[in-house]
């Protein structure tokens, strides 16, 4: 079975999961954390090297203040709780996105976990926080013009300035929650991804759904512009 090297996931549908159960939206986020842990376990089991999870987009600041605060607190709580467990599992954790609007207490914890796990190499886990694909491309352009404003740049060199660097491009992109859009996720990195959309809500994203996505990926023929006979 061919496994993807890099999986990226838009974990969507927490609010609807809660609503269906007459619970507050945030109950869906709490339940979603369990699925984050499950997905990490699945990646370790399947020997997936890179996993990127969309935890909070730049447009998510537009949500009600209480929900935003809840999400940030939940993240801080989970980092504190999972810190050593992730390290013991030899996982290299990092966060991608704009840190300037994130609370200092959370940024401090993010930096500590990144520092602690930086040499780990079983699984490379990226959490996208205050991230968007358009922001990523823009910050890359800004870095490049600061360094050498007059030199033309190749696609390969450009990608070194993206927040996702040095992760390889995404092989399998998964979106739960029944929406068929990218919502400004990794625009550059998804250039040749196989895209798996499921109506399953993120809190229901269990091992069965993960395996279904893997099986589906395995059935795809990735041609990268060529024809079948050339592969
Ligand atoms: C995704 O679930 C979680 C985050 C954006 C943090 P939603 O909260 O978007 O859930 P729905 O789409 O409203 O059901
Ligand atoms: C995308 O989900 C962001 C995350 C999962 C973090 P949204 O639920 O915010 O996306 P839209 O608003 O439906 O496009
Ligand atoms: Mg949503």
mmCIF file of C-alpha atoms and ligand atoms in Angstrom:
data_model
loop_
_atom_site.group_PDB
_atom_site.id
_atom_site.type_symbol
_atom_site.label_atom_id
_atom_site.label_comp_id
_atom_site.label_asym_id
_atom_site.label_seq_id
_atom_site.Cartn_x
_atom_site.Cartn_y
_atom_site.Cartn_z
ATOM 1 C CA UNK A 1 0.000 0.000 0.000
ATOM 2 C CA UNK A 2 1.303 3.386 -0.959
ATOM 3 C CA UNK A 3 1.111 5.785 1.946
ATOM 4 C CA UNK A 4 1.126 9.561 1.599
ATOM 5 C CA UNK A 5 4.229 11.321 2.912
ATOM 6 C CA UNK A 6 2.368 14.469 3.922
ATOM 7 C CA UNK A 7 -1.277 14.655 5.006
ATOM 8 C CA UNK A 8 -2.981 17.993 5.627
ATOM 9 C CA UNK A 9 -6.414 18.223 7.244
ATOM 10 C CA UNK A 10 -9.107 20.866 7.590
ATOM 11 C CA UNK A 11 -10.811 19.655 10.733
ATOM 12 C CA UNK A 12 -14.304 20.989 10.142
ATOM 13 C CA UNK A 13 -17.757 20.348 11.566
ATOM 14 C CA UNK A 14 -17.259 20.699 15.326
ATOM 15 C CA UNK A 15 -20.013 23.274 15.730
ATOM 16 C CA UNK A 16 -22.540 21.236 13.770
ATOM 17 C CA UNK A 17 -21.647 18.097 15.709
ATOM 18 C CA UNK A 18 -22.488 19.908 18.943
ATOM 19 C CA UNK A 19 -25.612 21.545 17.549
ATOM 20 C CA UNK A 20 -27.025 18.170 16.526
ATOM 21 C CA UNK A 21 -26.737 17.134 20.165
ATOM 22 C CA UNK A 22 -28.218 20.394 21.526
ATOM 23 C CA UNK A 23 -24.833 21.197 23.057
ATOM 24 C CA UNK A 24 -22.933 24.504 22.876
ATOM 25 C CA UNK A 25 -20.601 24.765 19.843
ATOM 26 C CA UNK A 26 -17.545 24.558 22.058
ATOM 27 C CA UNK A 27 -18.488 21.013 23.113
ATOM 28 C CA UNK A 28 -17.697 20.067 19.528
ATOM 29 C CA UNK A 29 -14.222 21.565 19.818
ATOM 30 C CA UNK A 30 -13.589 19.579 23.003
ATOM 31 C CA UNK A 31 -14.675 16.392 21.275
ATOM 32 C CA UNK A 32 -12.538 17.333 18.274
ATOM 33 C CA UNK A 33 -9.385 17.212 20.404
ATOM 34 C CA UNK A 34 -9.873 13.462 20.797
ATOM 35 C CA UNK A 35 -9.840 13.116 17.019
ATOM 36 C CA UNK A 36 -6.630 15.125 16.775
ATOM 37 C CA UNK A 37 -5.007 12.607 19.098
ATOM 38 C CA UNK A 38 -6.503 9.686 17.145
ATOM 39 C CA UNK A 39 -5.198 11.092 13.851
ATOM 40 C CA UNK A 40 -1.708 11.479 15.287
ATOM 41 C CA UNK A 41 -1.848 7.842 16.428
ATOM 42 C CA UNK A 42 -2.997 6.770 12.978
ATOM 43 C CA UNK A 43 -0.087 8.610 11.360
ATOM 44 C CA UNK A 44 2.367 6.929 13.719
ATOM 45 C CA UNK A 45 0.809 3.561 12.941
ATOM 46 C CA UNK A 46 0.846 4.083 9.160
ATOM 47 C CA UNK A 47 4.330 5.596 9.226
ATOM 48 C CA UNK A 48 3.178 8.909 7.785
ATOM 49 C CA UNK A 49 6.045 11.359 8.119
ATOM 50 C CA UNK A 50 4.287 14.747 7.952
ATOM 51 C CA UNK A 51 0.915 15.885 9.280
ATOM 52 C CA UNK A 52 -0.433 19.441 9.069
ATOM 53 C CA UNK A 53 -3.630 20.302 10.940
ATOM 54 C CA UNK A 54 -5.629 23.485 10.438
ATOM 55 C CA UNK A 55 -6.498 24.506 13.991
ATOM 56 C CA UNK A 56 -7.375 28.184 13.583
ATOM 57 C CA UNK A 57 -7.536 30.268 10.437
ATOM 58 C CA UNK A 58 -6.954 33.991 10.079
ATOM 59 C CA UNK A 59 -10.643 34.407 9.309
ATOM 60 C CA UNK A 60 -11.656 32.579 12.476
ATOM 61 C CA UNK A 61 -10.917 35.749 14.499
ATOM 62 C CA UNK A 62 -14.275 36.914 13.130
ATOM 63 C CA UNK A 63 -16.092 34.388 15.321
ATOM 64 C CA UNK A 64 -17.755 35.421 18.597
ATOM 65 C CA UNK A 65 -15.118 36.483 21.122
ATOM 66 C CA UNK A 66 -16.135 33.754 23.597
ATOM 67 C CA UNK A 67 -15.577 31.011 21.023
ATOM 68 C CA UNK A 68 -12.175 32.425 20.023
ATOM 69 C CA UNK A 69 -11.077 32.611 23.675
ATOM 70 C CA UNK A 70 -12.337 29.100 24.294
ATOM 71 C CA UNK A 71 -10.344 27.754 21.367
ATOM 72 C CA UNK A 72 -7.146 29.512 22.496
ATOM 73 C CA UNK A 73 -7.589 28.265 26.081
ATOM 74 C CA UNK A 74 -8.271 24.753 24.819
ATOM 75 C CA UNK A 75 -5.089 24.826 22.787
ATOM 76 C CA UNK A 76 -3.018 26.052 25.741
ATOM 77 C CA UNK A 77 -4.537 23.390 27.982
ATOM 78 C CA UNK A 78 -3.812 20.658 25.443
ATOM 79 C CA UNK A 79 -0.211 21.755 24.888
ATOM 80 C CA UNK A 80 0.348 21.659 28.650
ATOM 81 C CA UNK A 81 -1.276 18.236 28.902
ATOM 82 C CA UNK A 82 0.298 16.597 25.855
ATOM 83 C CA UNK A 83 3.745 18.231 26.009
ATOM 84 C CA UNK A 84 5.745 15.281 27.312
ATOM 85 C CA UNK A 85 3.576 12.628 25.647
ATOM 86 C CA UNK A 86 4.292 14.061 22.201
ATOM 87 C CA UNK A 87 7.977 14.262 23.015
ATOM 88 C CA UNK A 88 8.055 10.668 24.300
ATOM 89 C CA UNK A 89 6.482 9.547 21.033
ATOM 90 C CA UNK A 90 9.385 11.169 19.173
ATOM 91 C CA UNK A 91 7.106 13.721 17.469
ATOM 92 C CA UNK A 92 8.562 17.007 16.245
ATOM 93 C CA UNK A 93 5.892 19.660 16.859
ATOM 94 C CA UNK A 94 5.754 23.118 15.360
ATOM 95 C CA UNK A 95 3.199 25.828 14.745
ATOM 96 C CA UNK A 96 2.801 27.745 11.504
ATOM 97 C CA UNK A 97 1.067 31.107 11.219
ATOM 98 C CA UNK A 98 1.259 34.657 12.504
ATOM 99 C CA UNK A 99 2.241 34.728 16.173
ATOM 100 C CA UNK A 100 1.858 38.470 16.644
ATOM 101 C CA UNK A 101 -1.832 38.315 17.573
ATOM 102 C CA UNK A 102 -1.588 35.251 19.827
ATOM 103 C CA UNK A 103 -1.477 35.691 23.624
ATOM 104 C CA UNK A 104 2.055 35.742 25.017
ATOM 105 C CA UNK A 105 1.327 32.888 27.425
ATOM 106 C CA UNK A 106 0.353 30.662 24.484
ATOM 107 C CA UNK A 107 3.298 31.778 22.325
ATOM 108 C CA UNK A 108 5.654 30.936 25.207
ATOM 109 C CA UNK A 109 4.252 27.417 25.447
ATOM 110 C CA UNK A 110 4.393 27.004 21.677
ATOM 111 C CA UNK A 111 8.049 27.990 21.685
ATOM 112 C CA UNK A 112 8.821 25.609 24.548
ATOM 113 C CA UNK A 113 7.216 22.618 22.863
ATOM 114 C CA UNK A 114 8.916 23.446 19.568
ATOM 115 C CA UNK A 115 12.232 23.691 21.356
ATOM 116 C CA UNK A 116 11.736 20.498 23.342
ATOM 117 C CA UNK A 117 10.737 18.397 20.340
ATOM 118 C CA UNK A 118 12.921 19.971 17.642
ATOM 119 C CA UNK A 119 15.224 16.981 17.234
ATOM 120 C CA UNK A 120 12.459 14.368 17.098
ATOM 121 C CA UNK A 121 11.907 12.642 13.797
ATOM 122 C CA UNK A 122 9.273 9.920 13.940
ATOM 123 C CA UNK A 123 6.457 12.262 12.882
ATOM 124 C CA UNK A 124 6.620 15.932 11.895
ATOM 125 C CA UNK A 125 3.473 17.625 13.145
ATOM 126 C CA UNK A 126 2.530 21.144 12.105
ATOM 127 C CA UNK A 127 -0.367 22.983 13.731
ATOM 128 C CA UNK A 128 -1.653 25.872 11.635
ATOM 129 C CA UNK A 129 -2.655 28.692 13.988
ATOM 130 C CA UNK A 130 -3.635 32.163 12.791
ATOM 131 C CA UNK A 131 -2.651 30.757 9.425
ATOM 132 C CA UNK A 132 -3.979 31.219 5.917
ATOM 133 C CA UNK A 133 -2.631 30.225 2.530
ATOM 134 C CA UNK A 134 -2.761 33.764 1.185
ATOM 135 C CA UNK A 135 -0.982 35.063 4.304
ATOM 136 C CA UNK A 136 1.684 32.396 3.849
ATOM 137 C CA UNK A 137 2.378 33.409 0.251
ATOM 138 C CA UNK A 138 2.388 37.108 1.137
ATOM 139 C CA UNK A 139 4.827 36.715 4.028
ATOM 140 C CA UNK A 140 7.087 34.690 1.710
ATOM 141 C CA UNK A 141 7.046 37.463 -0.909
ATOM 142 C CA UNK A 142 7.823 40.055 1.758
ATOM 143 C CA UNK A 143 10.780 38.057 3.058
ATOM 144 C CA UNK A 144 12.102 37.630 -0.481
ATOM 145 C CA UNK A 145 11.899 41.306 -1.433
ATOM 146 C CA UNK A 146 13.624 42.250 1.789
ATOM 147 C CA UNK A 147 16.504 39.894 1.065
ATOM 148 C CA UNK A 148 16.959 40.503 -2.645
ATOM 149 C CA UNK A 149 14.403 42.818 -4.218
ATOM 150 C CA UNK A 150 15.809 42.625 -7.739
ATOM 151 C CA UNK A 151 16.492 38.941 -8.247
ATOM 152 C CA UNK A 152 13.992 36.694 -10.000
ATOM 153 C CA UNK A 153 13.133 33.549 -8.109
ATOM 154 C CA UNK A 154 12.214 29.976 -9.152
ATOM 155 C CA UNK A 155 9.247 27.991 -7.820
ATOM 156 C CA UNK A 156 11.620 25.743 -5.909
ATOM 157 C CA UNK A 157 13.414 28.641 -4.247
ATOM 158 C CA UNK A 158 10.140 30.404 -3.514
ATOM 159 C CA UNK A 159 8.849 27.409 -1.592
ATOM 160 C CA UNK A 160 11.748 27.730 0.860
ATOM 161 C CA UNK A 161 10.190 30.906 2.211
ATOM 162 C CA UNK A 162 6.803 29.391 2.911
ATOM 163 C CA UNK A 163 5.844 28.600 6.485
ATOM 164 C CA UNK A 164 5.426 24.955 5.566
ATOM 165 C CA UNK A 165 9.112 24.661 4.604
ATOM 166 C CA UNK A 166 10.849 22.177 4.787
ATOM 167 C CA UNK A 167 7.820 19.891 4.665
ATOM 168 C CA UNK A 168 7.246 18.343 1.239
ATOM 169 C CA UNK A 169 4.104 19.307 -0.682
ATOM 170 C CA UNK A 170 0.851 17.745 0.498
ATOM 171 C CA UNK A 171 0.006 14.306 -0.927
ATOM 172 C CA UNK A 172 -3.345 13.812 0.723
ATOM 173 C CA UNK A 173 -5.621 16.670 1.698
ATOM 174 C CA UNK A 174 -8.634 15.797 3.837
ATOM 175 C CA UNK A 175 -11.578 18.027 4.703
ATOM 176 C CA UNK A 176 -14.300 16.815 7.020
ATOM 177 C CA UNK A 177 -17.668 18.468 7.596
ATOM 178 C CA UNK A 178 -19.108 18.240 4.101
ATOM 179 C CA UNK A 179 -17.763 21.536 2.762
ATOM 180 C CA UNK A 180 -16.065 21.414 -0.622
ATOM 181 C CA UNK A 181 -13.691 24.351 -0.376
ATOM 182 C CA UNK A 182 -10.179 25.213 0.731
ATOM 183 C CA UNK A 183 -11.098 28.080 3.070
ATOM 184 C CA UNK A 184 -7.695 29.667 2.447
ATOM 185 C CA UNK A 185 -5.686 26.685 3.666
ATOM 186 C CA UNK A 186 -2.318 25.697 2.128
ATOM 187 C CA UNK A 187 -2.703 27.097 -1.383
ATOM 188 C CA UNK A 188 0.819 26.487 -2.646
ATOM 189 C CA UNK A 189 1.333 23.136 -0.936
ATOM 190 C CA UNK A 190 -1.901 21.675 -2.283
ATOM 191 C CA UNK A 191 -0.919 22.171 -5.927
ATOM 192 C CA UNK A 192 -0.937 18.421 -6.704
ATOM 193 C CA UNK A 193 -2.692 16.974 -3.661
ATOM 194 C CA UNK A 194 -5.322 14.305 -3.849
ATOM 195 C CA UNK A 195 -8.351 15.872 -2.169
ATOM 196 C CA UNK A 196 -10.592 13.765 0.027
ATOM 197 C CA UNK A 197 -13.825 15.394 1.127
ATOM 198 C CA UNK A 198 -16.073 13.637 3.598
ATOM 199 C CA UNK A 199 -19.417 14.590 5.117
ATOM 200 C CA UNK A 200 -18.273 13.074 8.423
ATOM 201 C CA UNK A 201 -17.999 15.802 11.038
ATOM 202 C CA UNK A 202 -14.555 16.185 12.635
ATOM 203 C CA UNK A 203 -15.633 14.800 16.057
ATOM 204 C CA UNK A 204 -16.683 11.631 14.197
ATOM 205 C CA UNK A 205 -13.405 11.281 12.324
ATOM 206 C CA UNK A 206 -12.407 7.911 13.725
ATOM 207 C CA UNK A 207 -10.021 5.204 12.602
ATOM 208 C CA UNK A 208 -12.536 3.870 10.063
ATOM 209 C CA UNK A 209 -12.782 7.209 8.271
ATOM 210 C CA UNK A 210 -9.023 7.695 8.398
ATOM 211 C CA UNK A 211 -8.500 4.267 6.851
ATOM 212 C CA UNK A 212 -11.152 4.978 4.202
ATOM 213 C CA UNK A 213 -9.235 8.118 3.211
ATOM 214 C CA UNK A 214 -5.986 6.161 3.048
ATOM 215 C CA UNK A 215 -7.580 3.453 0.933
ATOM 216 C CA UNK A 216 -9.063 6.053 -1.395
ATOM 217 C CA UNK A 217 -5.643 7.721 -1.719
ATOM 218 C CA UNK A 218 -4.159 4.384 -2.632
ATOM 219 C CA UNK A 219 -6.638 3.991 -5.468
ATOM 220 C CA UNK A 220 -5.665 7.272 -7.117
ATOM 221 C CA UNK A 221 -3.319 7.471 -10.048
ATOM 222 C CA UNK A 222 -1.103 10.508 -9.628
ATOM 223 C CA UNK A 223 0.052 11.574 -13.049
ATOM 224 C CA UNK A 224 1.543 15.028 -12.427
ATOM 225 C CA UNK A 225 0.764 16.058 -15.967
ATOM 226 C CA UNK A 226 1.948 12.853 -17.640
ATOM 227 C CA UNK A 227 -0.140 10.002 -19.067
ATOM 228 C CA UNK A 228 -0.722 6.588 -17.482
ATOM 229 C CA UNK A 229 1.640 4.787 -19.838
ATOM 230 C CA UNK A 230 4.544 6.902 -18.676
ATOM 231 C CA UNK A 231 4.221 5.979 -15.018
HETATM 232 C C1 LIG B 1 -13.867 23.567 12.813
HETATM 233 O O1 LIG B 1 -15.186 23.349 13.161
HETATM 234 C C2 LIG B 1 -13.045 24.033 13.976
HETATM 235 C C3 LIG B 1 -12.462 25.363 13.844
HETATM 236 C C4 LIG B 1 -12.664 26.221 12.897
HETATM 237 C C5 LIG B 1 -11.582 25.749 14.927
HETATM 238 P P1 LIG B 1 -16.257 24.518 13.048
HETATM 239 O O2 LIG B 1 -16.260 25.263 14.345
HETATM 240 O O3 LIG B 1 -16.007 25.331 11.849
HETATM 241 O O4 LIG B 1 -17.587 23.693 12.912
HETATM 242 P P2 LIG B 1 -18.830 24.040 11.982
HETATM 243 O O5 LIG B 1 -18.314 24.167 10.579
HETATM 244 O O6 LIG B 1 -19.401 25.324 12.494
HETATM 245 O O7 LIG B 1 -19.745 22.878 12.154
HETATM 246 C C1 LIG B 2 -11.712 26.261 8.213
HETATM 247 O O1 LIG B 2 -12.972 25.996 8.681
HETATM 248 C C2 LIG B 2 -10.776 26.570 9.331
HETATM 249 C C3 LIG B 2 -10.462 25.507 10.267
HETATM 250 C C4 LIG B 2 -10.927 24.295 10.272
HETATM 251 C C5 LIG B 2 -9.514 25.877 11.291
HETATM 252 P P1 LIG B 2 -14.156 27.085 8.710
HETATM 253 O O2 LIG B 2 -15.325 26.377 9.265
HETATM 254 O O3 LIG B 2 -13.727 28.294 9.448
HETATM 255 O O4 LIG B 2 -14.347 27.440 7.177
HETATM 256 P P2 LIG B 2 -15.558 28.131 6.414
HETATM 257 O O5 LIG B 2 -15.816 29.432 7.105
HETATM 258 O O6 LIG B 2 -16.739 27.226 6.514
HETATM 259 O O7 LIG B 2 -15.095 28.275 4.997
HETATM 260 MG MG1 LIG B 3 -16.662 25.161 9.926
#
